[in-house]
Short mmCIF file of C-alpha atoms and ligand atoms in Angstrom, two decimals:
data_model
loop_
_atom_site.label_atom_id
_atom_site.label_comp_id
_atom_site.label_asym_id
_atom_site.label_seq_id
_atom_site.Cartn_x
_atom_site.Cartn_y
_atom_site.Cartn_z
CA UNK A 1 0.00 0.00 0.00
CA UNK A 2 0.91 3.65 -0.37
CA UNK A 3 -0.46 6.81 1.19
CA UNK A 4 -1.02 9.85 -1.03
CA UNK A 5 -2.57 13.28 -1.28
CA UNK A 6 -4.96 13.56 -4.20
CA UNK A 7 -7.93 15.35 -5.71
CA UNK A 8 -10.88 13.76 -7.52
CA UNK A 9 -10.93 16.52 -10.14
CA UNK A 10 -9.00 19.73 -10.83
CA UNK A 11 -9.84 22.31 -8.18
CA UNK A 12 -11.58 19.77 -5.92
CA UNK A 13 -10.52 19.60 -2.25
CA UNK A 14 -7.27 17.83 -1.46
CA UNK A 15 -7.85 14.46 0.23
CA UNK A 16 -5.68 11.79 1.74
CA UNK A 17 -6.01 8.18 0.66
CA UNK A 18 -4.55 4.71 0.92
CA UNK A 19 -3.60 3.55 -2.57
CA UNK A 20 -3.68 -0.17 -3.43
CA UNK A 21 -3.76 -1.90 -6.82
CA UNK A 22 -7.59 -2.06 -6.50
CA UNK A 23 -7.89 1.71 -6.11
CA UNK A 24 -7.84 4.53 -3.60
CA UNK A 25 -9.55 4.34 -0.19
CA UNK A 26 -9.99 7.95 0.98
CA UNK A 27 -9.70 8.82 4.62
CA UNK A 28 -10.23 12.10 6.40
CA UNK A 29 -7.68 14.64 7.49
CA UNK A 30 -4.48 15.98 6.04
CA UNK A 31 -0.99 14.59 5.60
CA UNK A 32 0.32 17.19 8.05
CA UNK A 33 -2.16 16.01 10.70
CA UNK A 34 -1.34 12.36 9.98
CA UNK A 35 2.36 13.05 10.44
CA UNK A 36 1.57 14.43 13.89
CA UNK A 37 0.66 10.89 15.00
CA UNK A 38 2.87 8.00 16.09
CA UNK A 39 3.58 5.35 13.43
CA UNK A 40 1.43 2.70 15.16
CA UNK A 41 -1.58 5.00 15.07
CA UNK A 42 -0.93 5.90 11.42
CA UNK A 43 -0.82 2.21 10.58
CA UNK A 44 -4.10 1.62 12.45
CA UNK A 45 -5.77 4.44 10.47
CA UNK A 46 -4.52 3.11 7.13
CA UNK A 47 -5.81 -0.38 7.94
CA UNK A 48 -9.13 1.09 9.06
CA UNK A 49 -9.46 3.06 5.79
CA UNK A 50 -8.86 -0.11 3.76
CA UNK A 51 -11.38 -2.07 5.86
CA UNK A 52 -13.98 0.69 5.47
CA UNK A 53 -13.69 0.85 1.67
CA UNK A 54 -13.53 -2.63 0.12
CA UNK A 55 -11.59 -3.10 -3.12
CA UNK A 56 -14.63 -2.85 -5.42
CA UNK A 57 -15.66 0.51 -3.89
CA UNK A 58 -12.30 2.22 -4.12
CA UNK A 59 -11.73 5.20 -6.41
CA UNK A 60 -10.11 4.34 -9.71
CA UNK A 61 -6.43 5.25 -9.65
CA UNK A 62 -6.71 6.83 -13.11
CA UNK A 63 -9.50 9.13 -11.95
CA UNK A 64 -7.39 10.68 -9.19
CA UNK A 65 -4.84 13.47 -9.51
CA UNK A 66 -1.99 12.74 -7.11
CA UNK A 67 -0.15 15.60 -5.44
CA UNK A 68 3.31 16.01 -3.91
CA UNK A 69 3.66 14.46 -0.43
CA UNK A 70 4.30 17.80 1.25
CA UNK A 71 1.96 20.50 2.51
CA UNK A 72 1.42 23.20 5.11
CA UNK A 73 4.50 23.73 7.30
CA UNK A 74 6.33 20.71 5.92
CA UNK A 75 9.75 21.26 4.33
CA UNK A 76 12.06 19.20 2.15
CA UNK A 77 15.65 18.78 3.33
CA UNK A 78 18.40 16.66 1.82
CA UNK A 79 21.58 14.99 2.96
CA UNK A 80 24.68 15.06 0.76
CA UNK A 81 27.91 13.14 0.32
CA UNK A 82 26.36 10.09 1.97
CA UNK A 83 27.75 7.68 -0.64
CA UNK A 84 31.38 7.21 -1.69
CA UNK A 85 30.48 7.90 -5.33
CA UNK A 86 29.01 11.26 -4.41
CA UNK A 87 32.11 12.20 -2.40
CA UNK A 88 34.41 11.24 -5.29
CA UNK A 89 32.40 13.14 -7.89
CA UNK A 90 32.15 16.27 -5.70
CA UNK A 91 35.94 16.21 -5.27
CA UNK A 92 36.34 15.89 -9.04
CA UNK A 93 34.00 18.77 -9.88
CA UNK A 94 35.35 21.02 -7.13
CA UNK A 95 39.11 20.93 -7.54
CA UNK A 96 39.69 24.12 -5.51
CA UNK A 97 37.74 22.92 -2.46
CA UNK A 98 37.89 19.14 -2.82
CA UNK A 99 38.89 18.52 0.79
CA UNK A 100 35.58 19.78 2.25
CA UNK A 101 33.81 16.81 0.68
CA UNK A 102 36.35 14.32 1.97
CA UNK A 103 36.08 15.83 5.43
CA UNK A 104 32.29 15.87 5.53
CA UNK A 105 32.11 12.27 4.31
CA UNK A 106 34.21 11.18 7.30
CA UNK A 107 32.79 13.61 9.89
CA UNK A 108 30.19 12.69 12.52
CA UNK A 109 27.98 15.60 11.46
CA UNK A 110 26.53 14.91 8.01
CA UNK A 111 25.93 17.48 5.31
CA UNK A 112 22.22 18.37 5.45
CA UNK A 113 20.78 21.23 3.46
CA UNK A 114 17.42 22.86 2.91
CA UNK A 115 15.91 21.84 -0.43
CA UNK A 116 12.34 23.08 -0.87
CA UNK A 117 9.14 24.53 0.48
CA UNK A 118 6.03 22.47 -0.41
CA UNK A 119 4.65 24.69 -3.15
CA UNK A 120 7.82 24.40 -5.26
CA UNK A 121 7.84 20.60 -5.28
CA UNK A 122 6.84 18.88 -8.52
CA UNK A 123 5.72 15.28 -8.64
CA UNK A 124 5.34 12.44 -11.12
CA UNK A 125 5.20 13.60 -14.71
CA UNK A 126 5.98 17.19 -13.71
CA UNK A 127 8.76 19.34 -15.16
CA UNK A 128 12.24 19.61 -13.65
CA UNK A 129 14.48 22.53 -14.55
CA UNK A 130 17.97 23.16 -15.84
CA UNK A 131 19.55 26.54 -15.12
CA UNK A 132 20.64 28.78 -17.98
CA UNK A 133 23.68 29.93 -15.97
CA UNK A 134 24.95 26.40 -15.40
CA UNK A 135 26.83 24.17 -17.84
CA UNK A 136 26.37 20.88 -16.00
CA UNK A 137 22.99 19.95 -14.53
CA UNK A 138 22.17 16.48 -13.25
CA UNK A 139 19.37 14.49 -11.68
CA UNK A 140 20.14 12.92 -8.30
CA UNK A 141 17.99 9.84 -7.65
CA UNK A 142 17.52 9.40 -3.92
CA UNK A 143 15.53 7.51 -1.32
CA UNK A 144 13.58 10.10 0.68
CA UNK A 145 12.29 9.64 4.23
CA UNK A 146 8.89 10.96 5.26
CA UNK A 147 9.39 11.86 8.89
CA UNK A 148 6.67 12.55 11.44
CA UNK A 149 6.60 15.37 13.98
CA UNK A 150 8.01 13.01 16.62
CA UNK A 151 11.03 12.18 14.44
CA UNK A 152 9.85 8.69 13.49
CA UNK A 153 10.29 7.57 9.88
CA UNK A 154 6.68 7.10 8.77
CA UNK A 155 7.37 6.18 5.17
CA UNK A 156 9.57 6.41 2.11
CA UNK A 157 9.28 8.13 -1.23
CA UNK A 158 11.48 8.91 -4.23
CA UNK A 159 13.32 12.23 -4.61
CA UNK A 160 15.10 13.76 -7.56
CA UNK A 161 17.51 16.28 -6.00
CA UNK A 162 18.09 18.07 -9.32
CA UNK A 163 21.35 20.01 -9.06
CA UNK A 164 23.80 22.22 -10.90
CA UNK A 165 27.22 20.58 -10.71
CA UNK A 166 28.97 23.59 -12.22
CA UNK A 167 27.66 26.05 -9.62
CA UNK A 168 28.31 23.63 -6.74
CA UNK A 169 31.80 22.91 -8.15
CA UNK A 170 32.71 26.58 -8.48
CA UNK A 171 32.45 27.20 -4.75
CA UNK A 172 30.76 25.16 -1.98
CA UNK A 173 29.22 28.39 -0.63
CA UNK A 174 27.13 28.50 -3.80
CA UNK A 175 25.33 25.32 -2.70
CA UNK A 176 21.88 26.92 -2.22
CA UNK A 177 22.03 28.27 -5.78
CA UNK A 178 23.12 24.86 -7.06
CA UNK A 179 20.27 23.15 -5.25
CA UNK A 180 17.26 25.49 -5.10
CA UNK A 181 15.65 26.90 -8.23
CA UNK A 182 12.52 26.38 -10.32
CA UNK A 183 11.97 22.67 -10.92
CA UNK A 184 14.88 21.47 -8.75
CA UNK A 185 12.89 19.28 -6.36
CA UNK A 186 10.75 16.40 -7.59
CA UNK A 187 9.12 13.87 -5.26
CA UNK A 188 7.02 10.83 -6.07
CA UNK A 189 3.47 11.42 -4.89
CA UNK A 190 3.08 8.03 -3.25
CA UNK A 191 4.48 7.31 0.23
CA UNK A 192 5.32 3.67 1.03
CA UNK A 193 4.66 3.17 4.74
CA UNK A 194 7.70 2.32 6.84
CA UNK A 195 6.09 -0.85 8.21
CA UNK A 196 5.98 -2.32 4.69
CA UNK A 197 9.72 -1.96 4.03
CA UNK A 198 11.59 -4.81 5.70
CA UNK A 199 15.08 -3.45 5.07
CA UNK A 200 15.60 0.14 3.89
CA UNK A 201 19.34 -0.63 3.52
CA UNK A 202 18.69 -3.13 0.72
CA UNK A 203 16.75 -1.10 -1.83
CA UNK A 204 17.91 -0.96 -5.43
CA UNK A 205 17.84 2.50 -7.05
CA UNK A 206 17.83 2.81 -10.83
CA UNK A 207 17.87 5.80 -13.14
CA UNK A 208 17.62 6.25 -16.88
CA UNK A 209 17.69 9.37 -19.03
CA UNK A 210 16.11 9.36 -22.46
CA UNK A 211 16.95 11.95 -25.10
CA UNK A 212 15.06 12.06 -28.41
CA UNK A 213 14.10 8.40 -28.01
CA UNK A 214 17.62 7.21 -27.12
CA UNK A 215 18.80 6.17 -23.66
CA UNK A 216 21.78 8.45 -22.97
CA UNK A 217 22.43 7.42 -19.36
CA UNK A 218 21.48 4.57 -17.09
CA UNK A 219 22.84 3.38 -13.78
CA UNK A 220 21.93 1.32 -10.77
CA UNK A 221 22.88 1.52 -7.14
CA UNK A 222 21.61 0.38 -3.77
CA UNK A 223 20.96 1.84 -0.34
CA UNK A 224 23.30 -0.89 0.91
CA UNK A 225 26.11 1.48 -0.18
CA UNK A 226 24.88 4.24 2.13
CA UNK A 227 27.64 5.43 4.41
CA UNK A 228 25.23 6.74 7.11
CA UNK A 229 22.37 5.33 9.17
CA UNK A 230 18.96 6.73 8.28
CA UNK A 231 17.96 7.35 11.89
CA UNK A 232 21.24 9.17 12.42
CA UNK A 233 20.45 11.52 9.50
CA UNK A 234 16.98 12.16 10.94
CA UNK A 235 18.42 12.85 14.36
CA UNK A 236 20.95 15.37 12.99
CA UNK A 237 18.20 17.08 11.01
CA UNK A 238 15.98 17.37 14.10
CA UNK A 239 18.63 18.93 16.32
CA UNK A 240 17.45 22.34 17.47
CA UNK A 241 14.64 22.53 14.89
CA UNK A 242 11.10 21.14 15.08
CA UNK A 243 8.87 20.03 12.21
CA UNK A 244 5.35 20.15 13.66
CA UNK A 245 3.77 19.02 10.36
CA UNK A 246 6.51 16.53 9.45
CA UNK A 247 9.40 16.80 7.02
CA UNK A 248 10.82 14.99 4.00
CA UNK A 249 14.52 14.17 4.22
CA UNK A 250 16.22 12.97 1.04
CA UNK A 251 19.18 10.74 1.80
CA UNK A 252 21.74 11.51 -0.92
CA UNK A 253 22.73 10.00 -4.22
CA UNK A 254 25.11 7.27 -5.31
CA UNK A 255 24.38 7.72 -9.02
CA UNK A 256 26.23 10.59 -10.64
CA UNK A 257 26.80 10.69 -14.40
CA UNK A 258 30.44 11.15 -15.42
CA UNK A 259 31.44 14.71 -16.32
CA UNK A 260 30.66 16.49 -18.58
CA UNK A 261 27.23 14.87 -18.94
CA UNK A 262 24.44 17.37 -18.47
CA UNK A 263 20.66 17.25 -18.68
CA UNK A 264 19.05 19.08 -21.58
CA UNK A 265 15.52 20.39 -22.06
CA UNK A 266 13.43 17.60 -23.57
CA UNK A 267 15.17 14.80 -21.65
CA UNK A 268 12.99 12.36 -19.72
CA UNK A 269 14.38 11.15 -16.38
CA UNK A 270 13.04 7.94 -14.82
CA UNK A 271 13.91 6.86 -11.29
CA UNK A 272 12.86 3.62 -9.66
CA UNK A 273 13.46 2.78 -6.01
CA UNK A 274 12.68 -0.89 -5.26
CA UNK A 275 9.56 -1.38 -3.14
CA UNK A 276 9.13 2.39 -2.76
CA UNK A 277 8.07 3.74 -6.13
CA UNK A 278 8.89 5.47 -9.39
CA UNK A 279 9.33 9.07 -10.44
CA UNK A 280 9.33 10.29 -14.03
CA UNK A 281 10.14 13.88 -14.95
CA UNK A 282 10.67 15.84 -18.15
CA UNK A 283 13.40 18.43 -18.30
CA UNK A 284 12.65 22.04 -19.23
CA UNK A 285 14.52 25.32 -19.10
CA UNK A 286 14.00 26.58 -15.52
CA UNK A 287 13.14 30.03 -16.89
CA UNK A 288 10.12 28.50 -18.62
CA UNK A 289 8.80 27.38 -15.24
CA UNK A 290 9.23 30.88 -13.89
CA UNK A 291 7.29 32.29 -16.83
CA UNK A 292 4.51 29.74 -16.28
CA UNK A 293 4.32 30.58 -12.58
CA UNK A 294 4.12 34.29 -13.41
CA UNK A 295 1.25 33.79 -15.83
CA UNK A 296 -0.61 31.42 -13.50
CA UNK A 297 -0.29 33.96 -10.68
CA UNK A 298 -2.28 36.50 -12.65
CA UNK A 299 -5.05 33.98 -13.43
CA UNK A 300 -7.63 33.14 -10.74
CA UNK A 301 -6.61 29.46 -10.68
CA UNK A 302 -3.35 27.82 -11.80
CA UNK A 303 -3.58 26.36 -15.28
CA UNK A 304 -3.22 22.59 -15.65
CA UNK A 305 0.04 23.17 -17.54
CA UNK A 306 1.35 25.80 -15.18
CA UNK A 307 0.69 23.89 -11.96
CA UNK A 308 3.31 21.34 -12.94
CA UNK A 309 3.00 19.42 -9.73
CA UNK A 310 0.22 16.97 -10.23
CA UNK A 311 0.14 13.43 -11.41
CA UNK A 312 -2.62 11.24 -12.72
CA UNK A 313 -0.22 8.57 -13.89
CA UNK A 314 0.91 7.09 -10.56
CA UNK A 315 0.23 3.45 -9.83
CA UNK A 316 0.22 1.73 -6.46
O1 DO4 B 1 27.46 18.88 -1.41
C1 DO4 B 1 26.85 18.51 -2.35
C2 DO4 B 1 25.55 17.82 -2.29
C3 DO4 B 1 25.66 16.39 -2.62
C4 DO4 B 1 24.35 15.71 -2.76
O2 DO4 B 1 23.32 16.31 -2.96
C5 DO4 B 1 24.34 14.25 -2.70
O3 DO4 B 1 25.35 13.61 -2.39
O4 DO4 B 1 23.27 13.70 -2.97
MG1 MG B 2 21.64 14.94 -3.55
#
């Protein structure tokens, strides 16, 4: 099963539901309120929703528009340099400051950075951006943790921590500009509950990038290569800062295309995390997303094209 935010039609109220292959069983409340509960209670509510709406009465998956798994006061944060491959590639791209990556890889305190507010997050099928002032832009396929207000990992989703390698490589202090811009944070809409994942350190992660019908990059990794413990990352994130509506913490990437590979507008990026889910995104010029946001702001409701953060294609 998965848990997801969704609407039954454009403009309809946002609901929360349990998604199974038979369809969606809606249940009341919001994701933020759900993440205020302990995991055992969340599990009880999911089971109750499934019992209350038998398979043949569930909403058809194709009739629902799924939304990013973040809302209200939630935030998206991300850990970096949590895999050896990431450390090595950062050192390569950042010749002048290579040692900071080596040091942070070995340090007790992990690198954790702010990634996105909810409204900027795009989900399945939505556009991700490449910056016009960056020569090398890459997707970063990552396992993301959905963490409750109490600090418990409630579930898992898929994150694409889209990044500019050239800006990050120029100077580590440019990290926020390398990491936060229009279309730089994509999350799969569906959350796989924590109690359904037997071993989060044994999940395969795969990525492919298609350009004009040709596969130009593909790679596979596994969370078994993670250099940190997930609960340790969560505990560092939660030091001296509270997340009363929950938080998404992406856990870093092990899949980095060799330099000078860069995403281009028109590319299609597909990420698959075993047992957790899939995330497909199309690449656009980030400035296009800004223009769409500007035009949707002047309209009374965001246009279907301009909203860019909805998915009807997700499957449980
Ligand atoms: O310091 C750079 C960030 C690295 C990152 O995002 C990752 O390893 O996933
Ligand atoms: Mg990353």
